[in-house]
């Protein structure tokens, strides 16, 4: 036990102030490190949140010494004239009498010993990963020590919403892949056990980092994405037709056939249409459908194509024709000129009906112009794709299903496509669950965990804004569905949602607004701010039920753990195969 | 560890005076009249006290007439007076006071600090340059100025310090690399609570006397 200092001040509000022993070097004390404060009755685990000193040598004396002599005297000056002060946040207390760890409800007495924390002592507080129920999350910063892994408790993690925050390049996607891998292993390893949870992930994978490869900061691939490792546990969908062929993913365009206006609203809202247009959308739907039904038009009498009627105009007619050429519609017409004429007729008929109200026609035409952008998106009017969303929901809910990744491919930067697909799936899932609840379902048979990158696009604080994910976050937790916002700007998230996030993984943030949002829910958030500002890539403050006590971790290197995943998955598949072979033998007897 | 040669400090031949009184760490040495011009403030004297050899630094000159009224200014000056009265010096006391800063044992090992007190009439000697060096080195022969703490304990006087450095400049120069020597000096004087003004002056004086001010 190495004593490195003594407690000088302590309070619940401000934490603990200790003075380091003479000769200690402040460079051995990284912010965020764990240390222990030892008294005769208890040990307190504490996180270092400030190191400071004041030099008492008169600067005019120091500066009067020629520079070549200054280095030589510094060791002495430091010893004699400098008090190194560290500040610490007490986060846990181990009672020596009762032999238990708990939240601290006392403060250590004056002069209590500050000692270096060694791994074996820290394990008393956080436990150790067993690769069954708990898995290594990262290494805490210690003063001059390494080699201990703080476990994440998967059951506690997925029991409640959790959030991953941090600025770009801070490590969010890395940890998300890690946690998904652990969730999958948990489900594989605990089948049939008392604590079994059938975890399903729904991952909106903007940059193909879950479905294909995780990239480093120079965008070089460094490890397989988690769904690419646990291949059989995932179905991967993509709106990128090329990727779907190249990587054998399921093609998932935005399915516009027979889409109700309620869903369409969510898709076109980000395209900048006016509120009036949105308000009228249901009426437009009704009227367009009526026109189509009555038109007697051989091609377009199916009201399922009403959205085509919505976007069809003189300007877009060629592009709608090319949609047909690409076989994204199912009506067949061999004679292009006939088709063209029918489409013109349809435009006219629709405008006539809507034009019964002059204002409505104006808003209709303005909105229609905005919807041209829809034609740049991967849309399809094929009937079969309108069932894909249901298929995805089924994968998630059905006990025989799988986890789902939506891999954005070439649309990685096209937010409107990402929003459209996510909202469609989210809404469909929400409705399906609510139907089941109405039918008497208490809880989804599977635990559905929705990873939402760029979460603030869905969970923004905006009066009147609707998002299926907001409803899910607020209402579905008890039904077994949780939301995992992954975001660079937690300050932009709806506080109603952030207050419902239990385990928080806070990577480096720079905006005070984001820092304070990310720290709602920790005791004494002010004390942690300096730590959050100082985090390096791959380091995070973790708090909430998934870890026993708050901790600053250098998160496990996903590229290393991913190899462990591959190894374990292979073993698992091998075992499963030989087991089923064996069972086959038995049944033959 | 370097030692000093204590054997060469014996007998009245080479002595500069004798211990006349002792008051704590301050000793009064009466000098032989013929030797007094050799001794100045800042000089280092060694006293042969049998087994131990206390070492002192001269901090004051206290020459005076033997009796209070025994001195009259005569318009002759010292040299002329001596021609008229060759015994004139006997009427005077040539004395210095010194601060005990170290002592050597019979083998010549030097320890910084107060040693056993000398006896009255013990001979005092002007220390040889090569032996003085030992006073500024620690046991591993690296520069060390702890001696200053004892010197300034007895007399907190920036001028005394200045004189001490000046009188021993050559010895100090030979101690080693200037950085190492300066650090040793700095460490020692900052170990006492001298106050900023004293500290500043002390460092300034040291650097300029040593010729190390850039
Ligand atoms: N746990 C970790 N171990 C090692 N390196 C890491 C870790 N976490 C992050 N890094 C490094 O930081 C880089 C960025 O991490 P990541 O892609 O997870 O950032 P991000 O927060 O998802 O950023 P963005 O918001 O831009 O998506 C990684 O490519 C890797 O080089
Ligand atoms: Mg990312």
PDB file of N, CA and C in Angstrom, chain A residues 57-58 60-61 64-69 72-73 76-77 80-81, chain B residues 178-179 182-183 186-187 190-191 193 196 203-204 207 212-214:
ATOM      1  N   UNK A  57       7.607  29.927  -4.494  1.00  0.00           N
ATOM      2  CA  UNK A  57       8.862  30.665  -4.671  1.00  0.00           C
ATOM      3  C   UNK A  57       8.534  31.961  -5.407  1.00  0.00           C
ATOM      4  N   UNK A  58       9.034  33.048  -4.845  1.00  0.00           N
ATOM      5  CA  UNK A  58       8.803  34.348  -5.470  1.00  0.00           C
ATOM      6  C   UNK A  58       9.318  34.331  -6.917  1.00  0.00           C
ATOM      7  N   UNK A  60      10.092  36.571  -8.908  1.00  0.00           N
ATOM      8  CA  UNK A  60      11.178  37.494  -9.260  1.00  0.00           C
ATOM      9  C   UNK A  60      12.531  36.868  -8.892  1.00  0.00           C
ATOM     10  N   UNK A  61      12.518  35.987  -7.923  1.00  0.00           N
ATOM     11  CA  UNK A  61      13.772  35.294  -7.593  1.00  0.00           C
ATOM     12  C   UNK A  61      14.090  34.274  -8.680  1.00  0.00           C
ATOM     13  N   UNK A  64      15.242  35.669 -11.981  1.00  0.00           N
ATOM     14  CA  UNK A  64      16.528  36.343 -11.914  1.00  0.00           C
ATOM     15  C   UNK A  64      17.695  35.368 -12.052  1.00  0.00           C
ATOM     16  N   UNK A  65      17.357  34.101 -12.058  1.00  0.00           N
ATOM     17  CA  UNK A  65      18.404  33.079 -12.182  1.00  0.00           C
ATOM     18  C   UNK A  65      18.593  32.752 -13.656  1.00  0.00           C
ATOM     19  N   UNK A  66      19.814  32.838 -14.165  1.00  0.00           N
ATOM     20  CA  UNK A  66      20.029  32.545 -15.590  1.00  0.00           C
ATOM     21  C   UNK A  66      19.436  31.185 -15.953  1.00  0.00           C
ATOM     22  N   UNK A  67      18.895  31.128 -17.160  1.00  0.00           N
ATOM     23  CA  UNK A  67      18.112  29.948 -17.506  1.00  0.00           C
ATOM     24  C   UNK A  67      18.926  28.657 -17.427  1.00  0.00           C
ATOM     25  N   UNK A  68      20.213  28.739 -17.689  1.00  0.00           N
ATOM     26  CA  UNK A  68      20.977  27.475 -17.680  1.00  0.00           C
ATOM     27  C   UNK A  68      21.037  26.845 -16.294  1.00  0.00           C
ATOM     28  N   UNK A  69      20.753  27.638 -15.277  1.00  0.00           N
ATOM     29  CA  UNK A  69      20.781  27.069 -13.934  1.00  0.00           C
ATOM     30  C   UNK A  69      19.423  26.581 -13.468  1.00  0.00           C
ATOM     31  N   UNK A  72      18.379  22.736 -13.113  1.00  0.00           N
ATOM     32  CA  UNK A  72      19.084  22.048 -12.032  1.00  0.00           C
ATOM     33  C   UNK A  72      18.442  22.273 -10.670  1.00  0.00           C
ATOM     34  N   UNK A  73      17.861  23.431 -10.477  1.00  0.00           N
ATOM     35  CA  UNK A  73      17.312  23.687  -9.144  1.00  0.00           C
ATOM     36  C   UNK A  73      15.868  23.230  -8.991  1.00  0.00           C
ATOM     37  N   UNK A  76      14.548  20.632  -6.429  1.00  0.00           N
ATOM     38  CA  UNK A  76      14.513  21.171  -5.075  1.00  0.00           C
ATOM     39  C   UNK A  76      13.370  22.168  -4.904  1.00  0.00           C
ATOM     40  N   UNK A  77      13.216  23.046  -5.905  1.00  0.00           N
ATOM     41  CA  UNK A  77      12.135  24.034  -5.813  1.00  0.00           C
ATOM     42  C   UNK A  77      10.795  23.320  -5.649  1.00  0.00           C
ATOM     43  N   UNK A  80      10.384  22.001  -2.178  1.00  0.00           N
ATOM     44  CA  UNK A  80      10.311  22.953  -1.083  1.00  0.00           C
ATOM     45  C   UNK A  80       9.184  23.982  -1.253  1.00  0.00           C
ATOM     46  N   UNK A  81       8.910  24.351  -2.493  1.00  0.00           N
ATOM     47  CA  UNK A  81       8.024  25.487  -2.681  1.00  0.00           C
ATOM     48  C   UNK A  81       6.661  25.148  -3.282  1.00  0.00           C
TER      49      UNK A  81
ATOM     50  N   UNK B 178      29.470  24.188 -13.036  1.00  0.00           N
ATOM     51  CA  UNK B 178      28.824  25.377 -12.456  1.00  0.00           C
ATOM     52  C   UNK B 178      27.353  25.151 -12.130  1.00  0.00           C
ATOM     53  N   UNK B 179      26.673  24.365 -12.969  1.00  0.00           N
ATOM     54  CA  UNK B 179      25.253  24.134 -12.690  1.00  0.00           C
ATOM     55  C   UNK B 179      25.070  23.360 -11.394  1.00  0.00           C
ATOM     56  N   UNK B 182      25.868  25.607  -8.509  1.00  0.00           N
ATOM     57  CA  UNK B 182      24.803  26.581  -8.236  1.00  0.00           C
ATOM     58  C   UNK B 182      23.606  25.913  -7.561  1.00  0.00           C
ATOM     59  N   UNK B 183      23.210  24.747  -8.101  1.00  0.00           N
ATOM     60  CA  UNK B 183      22.069  24.053  -7.506  1.00  0.00           C
ATOM     61  C   UNK B 183      22.325  23.768  -6.032  1.00  0.00           C
ATOM     62  N   UNK B 186      21.930  26.929  -4.151  1.00  0.00           N
ATOM     63  CA  UNK B 186      20.516  27.320  -4.098  1.00  0.00           C
ATOM     64  C   UNK B 186      19.747  26.455  -3.092  1.00  0.00           C
ATOM     65  N   UNK B 187      19.988  25.167  -3.175  1.00  0.00           N
ATOM     66  CA  UNK B 187      19.276  24.263  -2.276  1.00  0.00           C
ATOM     67  C   UNK B 187      19.538  24.625  -0.823  1.00  0.00           C
ATOM     68  N   UNK B 190      17.927  28.030   0.286  1.00  0.00           N
ATOM     69  CA  UNK B 190      16.464  28.039   0.348  1.00  0.00           C
ATOM     70  C   UNK B 190      15.961  27.112   1.455  1.00  0.00           C
ATOM     71  N   UNK B 191      16.832  26.401   2.081  1.00  0.00           N
ATOM     72  CA  UNK B 191      16.399  25.559   3.196  1.00  0.00           C
ATOM     73  C   UNK B 191      16.182  26.387   4.462  1.00  0.00           C
ATOM     74  N   UNK B 193      14.606  29.941   6.146  1.00  0.00           N
ATOM     75  CA  UNK B 193      13.615  30.938   5.796  1.00  0.00           C
ATOM     76  C   UNK B 193      14.237  32.324   5.829  1.00  0.00           C
ATOM     77  N   UNK B 196      12.484  36.793   1.120  1.00  0.00           N
ATOM     78  CA  UNK B 196      12.718  36.974  -0.314  1.00  0.00           C
ATOM     79  C   UNK B 196      13.854  37.936  -0.626  1.00  0.00           C
ATOM     80  N   UNK B 203      21.512  35.196  -3.971  1.00  0.00           N
ATOM     81  CA  UNK B 203      21.689  34.538  -5.274  1.00  0.00           C
ATOM     82  C   UNK B 203      22.419  35.466  -6.232  1.00  0.00           C
ATOM     83  N   UNK B 204      22.011  36.728  -6.202  1.00  0.00           N
ATOM     84  CA  UNK B 204      22.684  37.726  -7.048  1.00  0.00           C
ATOM     85  C   UNK B 204      24.172  37.793  -6.751  1.00  0.00           C
ATOM     86  N   UNK B 207      26.066  34.664  -7.863  1.00  0.00           N
ATOM     87  CA  UNK B 207      26.270  34.575  -9.311  1.00  0.00           C
ATOM     88  C   UNK B 207      27.291  35.601  -9.785  1.00  0.00           C
ATOM     89  N   UNK B 212      29.125  34.128 -12.949  1.00  0.00           N
ATOM     90  CA  UNK B 212      28.212  33.250 -13.704  1.00  0.00           C
ATOM     91  C   UNK B 212      26.950  33.964 -14.168  1.00  0.00           C
ATOM     92  N   UNK B 213      26.998  35.299 -14.109  1.00  0.00           N
ATOM     93  CA  UNK B 213      25.788  36.036 -14.515  1.00  0.00           C
ATOM     94  C   UNK B 213      25.715  36.127 -16.027  1.00  0.00           C
ATOM     95  N   UNK B 214      25.638  35.090 -16.678  1.00  0.00           N
ATOM     96  CA  UNK B 214      25.518  34.977 -18.145  1.00  0.00           C
ATOM     97  C   UNK B 214      26.779  35.445 -18.886  1.00  0.00           C
TER      98      UNK B 214
END
